[in-house]
Amino acid sequence: MNQSIKQRSFRLELLEDAVISADNATAGNHSSLDFIPGANLLGIVASRLYAELNEQEAWTVFHSGKLRFGDALPYTGQQTFVPMPLSLHEEKGADNDKLYNLLHKQEQKTFKQKRGDYLNHQGQKLKVKRGQGLKTAIDYDTSRVSESQLFGYQHICAAQQYQFQLTADADISPELLDRVCATLIGKGQIGRSRSAQYGTVNIKHIKSHHAIPQSLQNGELRLLLLSDLALLDERGNPSLIPSASALNLPDNAQWLADKSFIRTRRYSPYNGHRRCYDPERQVISRGSVLVFKCDQTIAEDKIYRGLYQQAGLGCMAVNPKLLSQKELTVQTFENNTEQASVSDPKTSLTKLLGRLVKAQDDAETVNKTVKGIAHDLKNCDISNSQWGKLKQLANAHRAEPKALWCALFNDEKGALRERKGQECWQEKINNGKTIQQYLKNRLATHKGLSLLADIVGNLASAMLTDNKQQGDNR
């Protein structure tokens, strides 16, 4: 791997079943992918970071292709599995675990292409566990099951692990890359029905291991596609012919169509932010094997990886050792995964009860905090207009706790900052601190949390009520 390219590796664990639709069909049986597309990982970061970046940074991270979110491939033990190369075939009718690589000359037998599974470099094959579930739509007017609205989802089963890489060009600043990585780490949600019972994942950073590309075999360059590949021809139209020029290979390189193994597909990815489908993509499918006649070694970073690289497309293994073997005796890897959290049943009822318990705990925290602050400030001379301003800010930034904190305590624009005509917030109370310092210390534990707006808003309402009662008593 070129040293100028920066790569970070991550491990992804499914905490819940995940629904990643394989196509856009809304009728018939639903089918789910068995891997996590890089677009889903890009979406996690975009939902958290896009609004905080300036225009240039947002373009660089999410649109330029200089930062690439690779597809998450199955991982177990110490091995990452790759899509089954389409050059591997099994003998028709044979009852054995032998696979034949048709990149090499074979005996006269009847072969059948092996598809669908994953393979590691030790010759172990893996099938991702998937399940099926029936659902029904609810009529919100009657809160009962809607008529003729039964549907099914195929899903990737929970507790399975995946591994993916985040790759950055040399001109990506280390600070921006670290910021993206920090945003990616932790719990997130992917796929469909995220608000119901699907899609929760946990991501953590791991040590990177770079594969060492092998030398050319008999003057041939062999590329194993680990993700889909979208190419354009000379006129800018989608192309399903991987010519040497389309991949930026040397002029004397020649695509060997008779030795390559290719499948193609077409699809329109759904954009969850815009709530619509993106333009159709015509791609060479993952698992395809592209062979070129080439008499010189080519650096990996010189090979053009096609369009949509930021979403995981264009990932490939260059001259992998797996393709140099004439025959493989494979063993089935037992994917014995256990549920990630046995004590946390994934049912609609337990999720509802969990939300109710959390809401009750949050309400108690807000009530206790407001009572404590109100008691300490009951003899302070703060006008209704000042408390009204705080209540207005809490309502305006109810879903933006960081923005609310700045609106309150920013040294230049904060409502509680020290300034002429607003000396009330600088009044000292029993502990010797100003009201502004006291509030900042009391609210610091809730900085960045959604409870901050509730506490500030309820406190302002309580103090407005207290001021009114004191005025009536006078």
Short mmCIF file of C-alpha atoms in Angstrom, two decimals:
data_model
loop_
_atom_site.label_atom_id
_atom_site.label_comp_id
_atom_site.label_asym_id
_atom_site.label_seq_id
_atom_site.Cartn_x
_atom_site.Cartn_y
_atom_site.Cartn_z
CA MET A 1 0.00 0.00 0.00
CA ASN A 2 1.30 3.46 -0.89
CA GLN A 3 2.55 5.18 2.26
CA SER A 4 0.90 8.44 1.19
CA ILE A 5 -2.51 6.80 1.57
CA LYS A 6 -3.91 6.85 5.11
CA GLN A 7 -6.06 3.93 6.21
CA ARG A 8 -7.97 3.31 9.43
CA SER A 9 -9.66 0.00 10.25
CA PHE A 10 -12.87 -0.49 12.21
CA ARG A 11 -14.87 -3.37 13.67
CA LEU A 12 -18.67 -3.25 13.46
CA GLU A 13 -20.95 -5.43 15.59
CA LEU A 14 -24.66 -5.79 14.97
CA LEU A 15 -26.49 -5.20 18.24
CA GLU A 16 -29.83 -5.70 16.49
CA ASP A 17 -30.98 -7.35 13.29
CA ALA A 18 -30.30 -5.07 10.29
CA VAL A 19 -32.40 -4.66 7.13
CA ILE A 20 -30.24 -3.60 4.15
CA SER A 21 -32.43 -3.89 1.05
CA ALA A 22 -30.78 -5.49 -1.97
CA ASP A 23 -33.09 -3.75 -4.46
CA ASN A 24 -35.86 -1.18 -4.72
CA ALA A 25 -38.71 -3.62 -5.30
CA THR A 26 -41.76 -3.04 -3.10
CA ALA A 27 -43.68 -6.11 -4.25
CA GLY A 28 -42.78 -9.77 -3.80
CA ASN A 29 -40.27 -11.25 -1.39
CA HIS A 30 -37.92 -8.77 0.24
CA SER A 31 -34.22 -9.62 0.06
CA SER A 32 -31.45 -8.13 2.19
CA LEU A 33 -27.78 -7.73 1.41
CA ASP A 34 -25.40 -9.82 3.53
CA PHE A 35 -22.83 -7.01 3.92
CA ILE A 36 -22.93 -3.38 5.07
CA PRO A 37 -22.43 -0.95 2.15
CA GLY A 38 -20.01 1.90 2.68
CA ALA A 39 -22.86 4.32 1.95
CA ASN A 40 -24.49 3.32 5.25
CA LEU A 41 -21.29 4.10 7.14
CA LEU A 42 -20.94 7.41 5.32
CA GLY A 43 -24.54 8.15 6.33
CA ILE A 44 -23.75 7.64 10.02
CA VAL A 45 -20.99 10.26 9.86
CA ALA A 46 -23.00 12.64 7.66
CA SER A 47 -25.96 12.64 10.06
CA ARG A 48 -23.67 13.72 12.90
CA LEU A 49 -20.98 15.84 11.27
CA TYR A 50 -22.24 17.37 8.01
CA ALA A 51 -23.82 20.45 9.61
CA GLU A 52 -20.68 21.20 11.62
CA LEU A 53 -18.33 21.30 8.63
CA ASN A 54 -17.79 24.22 6.31
CA GLU A 55 -18.64 23.87 2.63
CA GLN A 56 -15.13 22.84 1.53
CA GLU A 57 -14.71 20.28 4.32
CA ALA A 58 -18.14 18.77 3.66
CA TRP A 59 -17.32 18.39 -0.05
CA THR A 60 -13.96 16.80 0.74
CA VAL A 61 -15.35 14.28 3.25
CA PHE A 62 -18.63 13.26 1.65
CA HIS A 63 -18.47 13.97 -2.09
CA SER A 64 -14.93 14.23 -3.47
CA GLY A 65 -13.93 10.57 -3.17
CA LYS A 66 -10.76 11.57 -1.30
CA LEU A 67 -12.20 9.92 1.81
CA ARG A 68 -13.58 6.44 1.16
CA PHE A 69 -15.87 4.44 3.44
CA GLY A 70 -15.29 0.83 2.45
CA ASP A 71 -17.96 -1.87 2.53
CA ALA A 72 -18.07 -3.75 5.84
CA LEU A 73 -17.26 -7.41 5.15
CA PRO A 74 -17.88 -10.37 7.49
CA TYR A 75 -15.27 -10.88 10.18
CA THR A 76 -14.81 -13.66 12.68
CA GLY A 77 -11.86 -14.78 14.77
CA GLN A 78 -8.80 -13.18 13.20
CA GLN A 79 -9.92 -13.29 9.59
CA THR A 80 -11.83 -10.96 7.28
CA PHE A 81 -13.82 -12.78 4.61
CA VAL A 82 -14.05 -11.52 1.04
CA PRO A 83 -16.76 -12.13 -1.59
CA MET A 84 -16.45 -15.50 -3.29
CA PRO A 85 -14.38 -14.94 -6.48
CA LEU A 86 -16.48 -15.74 -9.55
CA SER A 87 -13.56 -17.65 -11.05
CA LEU A 88 -14.06 -20.41 -8.45
CA HIS A 89 -16.27 -23.30 -9.54
CA GLU A 90 -17.37 -26.62 -8.11
CA GLU A 91 -17.73 -29.85 -10.03
CA LYS A 92 -21.33 -30.54 -10.91
CA GLY A 93 -22.71 -33.49 -9.00
CA ALA A 94 -19.54 -33.97 -6.92
CA ASP A 95 -19.95 -34.49 -3.19
CA ASN A 96 -16.78 -32.80 -1.94
CA ASP A 97 -15.47 -29.46 -0.74
CA LYS A 98 -13.08 -28.86 -3.61
CA LEU A 99 -13.22 -25.65 -5.64
CA TYR A 100 -11.51 -25.18 -8.99
CA ASN A 101 -10.05 -21.86 -10.10
CA LEU A 102 -10.80 -21.51 -13.81
CA LEU A 103 -8.13 -18.86 -14.18
CA HIS A 104 -5.91 -21.94 -14.49
CA LYS A 105 -6.29 -24.74 -17.00
CA GLN A 106 -8.44 -27.56 -15.62
CA GLU A 107 -9.34 -31.10 -16.63
CA GLN A 108 -12.39 -31.65 -18.77
CA LYS A 109 -15.20 -31.61 -16.20
CA THR A 110 -18.61 -30.02 -15.89
CA PHE A 111 -18.37 -27.05 -13.56
CA LYS A 112 -20.87 -24.86 -11.77
CA GLN A 113 -19.97 -21.37 -10.58
CA LYS A 114 -19.82 -20.97 -6.80
CA ARG A 115 -21.71 -17.89 -5.61
CA GLY A 116 -23.10 -16.26 -2.52
CA ASP A 117 -20.64 -17.31 0.19
CA TYR A 118 -17.57 -15.57 1.57
CA LEU A 119 -14.04 -16.92 1.62
CA ASN A 120 -10.91 -16.14 3.62
CA HIS A 121 -7.30 -16.69 2.62
CA GLN A 122 -7.12 -19.93 4.62
CA GLY A 123 -9.75 -21.56 2.41
CA GLN A 124 -12.63 -21.29 4.88
CA LYS A 125 -16.03 -20.31 3.56
CA LEU A 126 -18.68 -18.46 5.52
CA LYS A 127 -22.37 -17.86 4.98
CA VAL A 128 -23.80 -14.78 6.69
CA LYS A 129 -26.77 -15.58 8.91
CA ARG A 130 -29.97 -14.00 7.70
CA GLY A 131 -33.53 -14.29 8.95
CA GLN A 132 -37.06 -13.40 7.89
CA GLY A 133 -39.73 -11.52 9.80
CA LEU A 134 -43.38 -10.68 9.09
CA LYS A 135 -44.73 -7.23 9.94
CA THR A 136 -48.01 -5.43 9.57
CA ALA A 137 -48.86 -1.76 9.20
CA ILE A 138 -50.89 -0.03 11.92
CA ASP A 139 -53.88 2.21 11.21
CA TYR A 140 -53.13 5.33 13.28
CA ASP A 141 -56.80 6.36 13.35
CA THR A 142 -57.93 3.14 15.04
CA SER A 143 -54.57 1.92 16.50
CA ARG A 144 -55.39 -1.47 15.02
CA VAL A 145 -53.88 -3.60 12.28
CA SER A 146 -54.48 -2.19 8.79
CA GLU A 147 -56.31 -4.38 6.32
CA SER A 148 -54.17 -6.12 3.68
CA GLN A 149 -50.95 -4.55 4.96
CA LEU A 150 -48.91 -7.63 5.86
CA PHE A 151 -45.32 -7.48 4.66
CA GLY A 152 -41.99 -9.19 5.35
CA TYR A 153 -38.37 -8.18 5.85
CA GLN A 154 -35.29 -10.29 5.35
CA HIS A 155 -32.57 -9.18 7.75
CA ILE A 156 -28.97 -9.82 8.76
CA CYS A 157 -29.06 -11.50 12.15
CA ALA A 158 -27.70 -9.68 15.18
CA ALA A 159 -24.39 -10.40 16.99
CA GLN A 160 -22.40 -10.87 13.76
CA GLN A 161 -19.23 -8.85 13.24
CA TYR A 162 -17.93 -6.97 10.23
CA GLN A 163 -14.73 -5.13 9.41
CA PHE A 164 -14.19 -2.13 7.14
CA GLN A 165 -11.56 0.44 6.22
CA LEU A 166 -11.68 4.22 6.02
CA THR A 167 -9.14 5.31 3.41
CA ALA A 168 -7.97 8.89 2.89
CA ASP A 169 -5.79 10.55 0.28
CA ALA A 170 -2.55 12.17 1.36
CA ASP A 171 -3.97 15.71 1.16
CA ILE A 172 -6.65 15.00 3.79
CA SER A 173 -5.53 16.77 6.95
CA PRO A 174 -4.87 14.52 9.99
CA GLU A 175 -7.19 16.72 12.08
CA LEU A 176 -10.13 16.24 9.69
CA LEU A 177 -9.49 12.51 9.44
CA ASP A 178 -9.36 12.17 13.24
CA ARG A 179 -12.59 14.12 13.52
CA VAL A 180 -14.36 11.77 11.10
CA CYS A 181 -13.01 8.72 12.94
CA ALA A 182 -14.15 10.05 16.31
CA THR A 183 -17.62 10.69 14.89
CA LEU A 184 -17.80 7.17 13.48
CA ILE A 185 -16.92 5.37 16.72
CA GLY A 186 -19.72 4.26 19.04
CA LYS A 187 -23.32 3.25 18.54
CA GLY A 188 -25.17 4.08 15.33
CA GLN A 189 -28.08 2.95 13.21
CA ILE A 190 -28.18 1.63 9.67
CA GLY A 191 -30.69 0.26 7.19
CA ARG A 192 -34.48 0.32 7.23
CA SER A 193 -36.95 0.51 10.15
CA ARG A 194 -34.35 2.07 12.43
CA SER A 195 -37.04 3.57 14.64
CA ALA A 196 -38.65 0.18 15.21
CA GLN A 197 -36.41 -2.73 16.14
CA TYR A 198 -33.68 -2.87 13.51
CA GLY A 199 -30.29 -1.45 12.69
CA THR A 200 -28.38 -0.63 15.91
CA VAL A 201 -24.64 -1.25 15.55
CA ASN A 202 -21.53 -0.56 17.59
CA ILE A 203 -18.30 0.55 15.87
CA LYS A 204 -14.81 0.61 17.34
CA HIS A 205 -11.38 1.42 15.97
CA ILE A 206 -8.87 -1.41 15.57
CA LYS A 207 -5.27 -1.75 14.42
CA SER A 208 -4.85 -1.63 10.65
CA HIS A 209 -3.37 -4.54 8.72
CA HIS A 210 -2.39 -3.84 5.13
CA ALA A 211 -2.50 -6.66 2.60
CA ILE A 212 0.71 -7.08 0.61
CA PRO A 213 -0.05 -7.34 -3.14
CA GLN A 214 1.51 -10.30 -4.93
CA SER A 215 3.61 -10.08 -8.06
CA LEU A 216 2.21 -10.55 -11.56
CA GLN A 217 1.34 -14.13 -12.49
CA ASN A 218 2.47 -15.11 -16.00
CA GLY A 219 2.40 -11.47 -17.07
CA GLU A 220 -1.20 -11.06 -15.89
CA LEU A 221 -2.73 -8.46 -13.59
CA ARG A 222 -5.62 -9.97 -11.63
CA LEU A 223 -8.14 -7.81 -9.81
CA LEU A 224 -10.71 -9.26 -7.38
CA LEU A 225 -13.56 -6.79 -6.81
CA LEU A 226 -14.38 -6.51 -3.11
CA SER A 227 -17.19 -4.08 -3.89
CA ASP A 228 -19.11 -2.96 -6.97
CA LEU A 229 -17.22 -1.05 -9.67
CA ALA A 230 -18.84 1.81 -11.63
CA LEU A 231 -16.95 2.88 -14.76
CA LEU A 232 -17.49 5.37 -17.57
CA ASP A 233 -16.51 5.10 -21.22
CA GLU A 234 -14.73 7.77 -23.26
CA ARG A 235 -18.02 9.65 -23.80
CA GLY A 236 -18.98 9.71 -20.13
CA ASN A 237 -21.62 6.99 -20.34
CA PRO A 238 -21.84 4.08 -17.87
CA SER A 239 -19.68 1.20 -19.06
CA LEU A 240 -19.72 -2.46 -18.06
CA ILE A 241 -16.57 -3.21 -20.06
CA PRO A 242 -13.47 -2.87 -17.84
CA SER A 243 -11.05 -1.67 -20.48
CA ALA A 244 -7.47 -0.91 -19.53
CA SER A 245 -7.97 2.80 -20.24
CA ALA A 246 -11.05 2.93 -17.98
CA LEU A 247 -8.89 1.73 -15.07
CA ASN A 248 -5.94 4.00 -15.94
CA LEU A 249 -3.67 1.04 -16.70
CA PRO A 250 -0.57 1.36 -18.94
CA ASP A 251 -1.17 1.74 -22.67
CA ASN A 252 0.19 -1.74 -23.42
CA ALA A 253 -2.20 -3.41 -20.94
CA GLN A 254 -5.00 -5.45 -22.50
CA TRP A 255 -8.20 -6.77 -20.92
CA LEU A 256 -8.49 -10.54 -21.31
CA ALA A 257 -12.24 -11.01 -21.64
CA ASP A 258 -11.95 -14.79 -22.12
CA LYS A 259 -10.15 -15.18 -18.76
CA SER A 260 -12.23 -12.70 -16.74
CA PHE A 261 -15.37 -13.56 -14.78
CA ILE A 262 -17.92 -10.78 -14.54
CA ARG A 263 -21.45 -10.25 -13.30
CA THR A 264 -23.29 -6.94 -13.49
CA ARG A 265 -26.27 -5.32 -11.86
CA ARG A 266 -28.19 -2.04 -11.87
CA TYR A 267 -29.84 -0.26 -8.97
CA SER A 268 -30.88 3.16 -7.66
CA PRO A 269 -29.65 3.77 -4.09
CA TYR A 270 -32.09 5.43 -1.70
CA ASN A 271 -30.92 8.66 -0.07
CA GLY A 272 -32.35 8.82 3.44
CA HIS A 273 -31.62 12.53 3.90
CA ARG A 274 -33.32 13.67 0.69
CA ARG A 275 -35.93 10.89 0.98
CA CYS A 276 -35.65 9.97 -2.68
CA TYR A 277 -33.69 7.70 -5.01
CA ASP A 278 -30.36 8.72 -6.53
CA PRO A 279 -29.70 8.20 -10.27
CA GLU A 280 -29.41 4.59 -11.42
CA ARG A 281 -25.99 2.96 -11.19
CA GLN A 282 -24.80 0.31 -13.63
CA VAL A 283 -21.96 -1.59 -12.01
CA ILE A 284 -19.71 -4.63 -12.29
CA SER A 285 -20.64 -6.72 -9.27
CA ARG A 286 -18.46 -7.52 -6.27
CA GLY A 287 -16.71 -10.90 -6.59
CA SER A 288 -15.94 -10.33 -10.28
CA VAL A 289 -12.42 -11.20 -11.40
CA LEU A 290 -10.79 -8.91 -13.99
CA VAL A 291 -7.68 -10.15 -15.77
CA PHE A 292 -5.35 -7.95 -17.85
CA LYS A 293 -2.29 -8.83 -19.88
CA CYS A 294 0.38 -6.55 -18.47
CA ASP A 295 4.18 -6.78 -18.50
CA GLN A 296 4.91 -4.36 -15.66
CA THR A 297 4.06 -4.03 -12.00
CA ILE A 298 1.51 -1.31 -11.24
CA ALA A 299 1.18 0.59 -7.98
CA GLU A 300 -2.22 0.10 -6.37
CA ASP A 301 -2.90 3.81 -6.01
CA LYS A 302 -2.43 4.31 -9.76
CA ILE A 303 -5.41 2.11 -10.62
CA TYR A 304 -8.59 4.11 -11.14
CA ARG A 305 -11.39 2.76 -8.93
CA GLY A 306 -14.35 4.31 -10.75
CA LEU A 307 -17.22 6.44 -9.45
CA TYR A 308 -18.83 6.70 -5.99
CA GLN A 309 -15.64 5.73 -4.17
CA GLN A 310 -16.76 7.72 -1.12
CA ALA A 311 -19.66 5.25 -0.73
CA GLY A 312 -17.47 2.14 -0.84
CA LEU A 313 -17.45 1.36 -4.56
CA GLY A 314 -14.21 0.53 -6.36
CA CYS A 315 -12.53 -1.49 -3.62
CA MET A 316 -10.40 -4.30 -5.05
CA ALA A 317 -7.62 -6.72 -4.18
CA VAL A 318 -4.65 -6.59 -6.55
CA ASN A 319 -3.14 -9.98 -7.44
CA PRO A 320 -4.51 -11.66 -4.28
CA LYS A 321 -2.88 -14.93 -3.31
CA LEU A 322 -6.32 -16.55 -3.38
CA LEU A 323 -6.40 -16.31 -7.20
CA SER A 324 -2.96 -17.86 -7.65
CA GLN A 325 -4.13 -21.30 -6.49
CA LYS A 326 -5.38 -23.81 -9.03
CA GLU A 327 -7.54 -25.76 -6.57
CA LEU A 328 -8.84 -25.12 -3.06
CA THR A 329 -10.21 -27.54 -0.52
CA VAL A 330 -12.55 -25.38 1.50
CA GLN A 331 -13.96 -25.89 4.95
CA THR A 332 -17.21 -24.40 6.16
CA PHE A 333 -16.62 -21.94 8.99
CA GLU A 334 -19.21 -22.42 11.70
CA ASN A 335 -20.71 -19.00 12.31
CA ASN A 336 -21.81 -19.68 15.89
CA THR A 337 -22.85 -16.19 16.94
CA GLU A 338 -24.70 -15.50 20.14
CA GLN A 339 -27.01 -12.62 20.79
CA ALA A 340 -25.08 -9.52 21.80
CA SER A 341 -27.22 -8.91 24.88
CA VAL A 342 -29.19 -11.86 26.22
CA SER A 343 -30.57 -9.80 29.09
CA ASP A 344 -32.09 -7.25 26.71
CA PRO A 345 -34.87 -8.89 24.66
CA LYS A 346 -35.50 -7.11 21.38
CA THR A 347 -39.29 -6.86 21.49
CA SER A 348 -41.49 -3.85 20.90
CA LEU A 349 -42.84 -4.09 24.46
CA THR A 350 -39.41 -4.06 26.15
CA LYS A 351 -38.30 -1.16 23.95
CA LEU A 352 -41.44 0.80 24.88
CA LEU A 353 -40.95 0.05 28.58
CA GLY A 354 -37.30 1.07 28.34
CA ARG A 355 -38.26 4.41 26.79
CA LEU A 356 -40.92 4.99 29.48
CA VAL A 357 -38.46 4.24 32.29
CA LYS A 358 -35.85 6.57 30.74
CA ALA A 359 -38.45 9.33 30.33
CA GLN A 360 -39.45 8.95 33.99
CA ASP A 361 -35.82 9.08 35.15
CA ASP A 362 -35.19 12.17 33.00
CA ALA A 363 -38.29 13.89 34.41
CA GLU A 364 -37.11 13.22 37.98
CA THR A 365 -33.63 14.59 37.18
CA VAL A 366 -35.12 17.76 35.66
CA ASN A 367 -37.53 18.28 38.58
CA LYS A 368 -34.82 17.75 41.23
CA THR A 369 -32.34 20.07 39.49
CA VAL A 370 -34.92 22.85 38.97
CA LYS A 371 -36.06 22.72 42.60
CA GLY A 372 -32.47 22.96 43.86
CA ILE A 373 -31.58 25.95 41.66
CA ALA A 374 -34.87 27.74 42.35
CA HIS A 375 -34.33 27.38 46.09
CA ASP A 376 -30.85 28.93 45.87
CA LEU A 377 -32.06 31.84 43.70
CA LYS A 378 -35.37 32.60 45.42
CA ASN A 379 -34.11 35.88 46.99
CA CYS A 380 -32.33 37.14 43.87
CA ASP A 381 -33.65 40.20 42.03
CA ILE A 382 -33.97 38.95 38.43
CA SER A 383 -36.73 40.45 36.32
CA ASN A 384 -39.42 38.59 34.40
CA SER A 385 -37.92 39.78 31.12
CA GLN A 386 -34.62 38.06 31.97
CA TRP A 387 -36.29 34.76 32.84
CA GLY A 388 -38.47 35.12 29.77
CA LYS A 389 -35.35 35.44 27.60
CA LEU A 390 -33.98 32.18 29.04
CA LYS A 391 -37.27 30.41 28.41
CA GLN A 392 -37.27 31.68 24.83
CA LEU A 393 -33.73 30.36 24.26
CA ALA A 394 -34.63 26.97 25.74
CA ASN A 395 -37.59 26.64 23.35
CA ALA A 396 -35.54 27.79 20.35
CA HIS A 397 -32.72 25.28 20.99
CA ARG A 398 -34.68 22.36 22.43
CA ALA A 399 -33.01 19.85 20.11
CA GLU A 400 -29.62 21.62 20.09
CA PRO A 401 -28.06 21.46 23.58
CA LYS A 402 -24.65 22.66 22.36
CA ALA A 403 -26.20 25.70 20.69
CA LEU A 404 -28.23 26.42 23.84
CA TRP A 405 -25.08 26.32 25.98
CA CYS A 406 -23.39 28.85 23.70
CA ALA A 407 -26.52 31.05 23.70
CA LEU A 408 -26.35 31.13 27.49
CA PHE A 409 -22.66 31.28 28.39
CA ASN A 410 -20.72 32.44 25.31
CA ASP A 411 -18.35 35.25 26.35
CA GLU A 412 -19.33 37.44 23.39
CA LYS A 413 -23.02 36.70 22.73
CA GLY A 414 -24.28 34.66 25.69
CA ALA A 415 -27.43 35.90 27.44
CA LEU A 416 -25.73 35.56 30.86
CA ARG A 417 -22.48 37.27 29.94
CA GLU A 418 -21.30 40.30 31.88
CA ARG A 419 -22.40 43.51 30.17
CA LYS A 420 -23.68 46.97 30.92
CA GLY A 421 -27.36 47.12 31.80
CA GLN A 422 -27.55 43.42 32.70
CA GLU A 423 -25.80 43.44 36.07
CA CYS A 424 -28.41 41.12 37.65
CA TRP A 425 -26.55 37.99 36.51
CA GLN A 426 -23.40 39.26 38.26
CA GLU A 427 -25.16 39.50 41.64
CA LYS A 428 -23.40 37.35 44.21
CA ILE A 429 -25.31 34.77 46.24
CA ASN A 430 -24.58 32.97 49.50
CA ASN A 431 -21.64 30.91 48.25
CA GLY A 432 -19.80 34.00 47.00
CA LYS A 433 -20.23 33.18 43.32
CA THR A 434 -22.13 35.27 40.83
CA ILE A 435 -25.46 33.93 39.56
CA GLN A 436 -23.85 33.39 36.16
CA GLN A 437 -21.02 31.32 37.67
CA TYR A 438 -23.46 29.39 39.84
CA LEU A 439 -25.74 28.47 36.92
CA LYS A 440 -22.79 27.49 34.73
CA ASN A 441 -21.49 25.11 37.43
CA ARG A 442 -24.92 23.60 38.17
CA LEU A 443 -25.74 23.02 34.49
CA ALA A 444 -22.26 21.78 33.47
CA THR A 445 -23.18 18.12 34.09
CA HIS A 446 -26.00 18.44 31.52
CA LYS A 447 -23.93 20.23 28.86
CA GLY A 448 -24.54 18.61 25.48
CA LEU A 449 -27.55 16.61 26.74
CA SER A 450 -31.16 17.05 25.66
CA LEU A 451 -32.12 17.56 29.33
CA LEU A 452 -30.45 20.98 29.31
CA ALA A 453 -33.32 22.66 27.46
CA ASP A 454 -35.90 21.08 29.80
CA ILE A 455 -34.02 22.25 32.89
CA VAL A 456 -33.54 25.83 31.64
CA GLY A 457 -37.11 26.11 30.37
CA ASN A 458 -38.68 24.67 33.54
CA LEU A 459 -36.43 26.81 35.74
CA ALA A 460 -37.46 29.98 33.89
CA SER A 461 -41.16 29.03 34.21
CA ALA A 462 -40.76 28.32 37.92
CA MET A 463 -39.02 31.64 38.59
CA LEU A 464 -41.63 33.55 36.56
CA THR A 465 -44.33 31.95 38.69
CA ASP A 466 -42.41 32.77 41.87
CA ASN A 467 -42.01 36.42 40.80
CA LYS A 468 -45.74 36.67 40.09
CA GLN A 469 -46.63 35.26 43.51
CA GLN A 470 -44.26 37.68 45.23
CA GLY A 471 -45.82 40.58 43.31
CA ASP A 472 -49.34 39.49 44.34
CA ASN A 473 -48.28 39.30 47.98
CA ARG A 474 -47.02 42.86 47.86
#
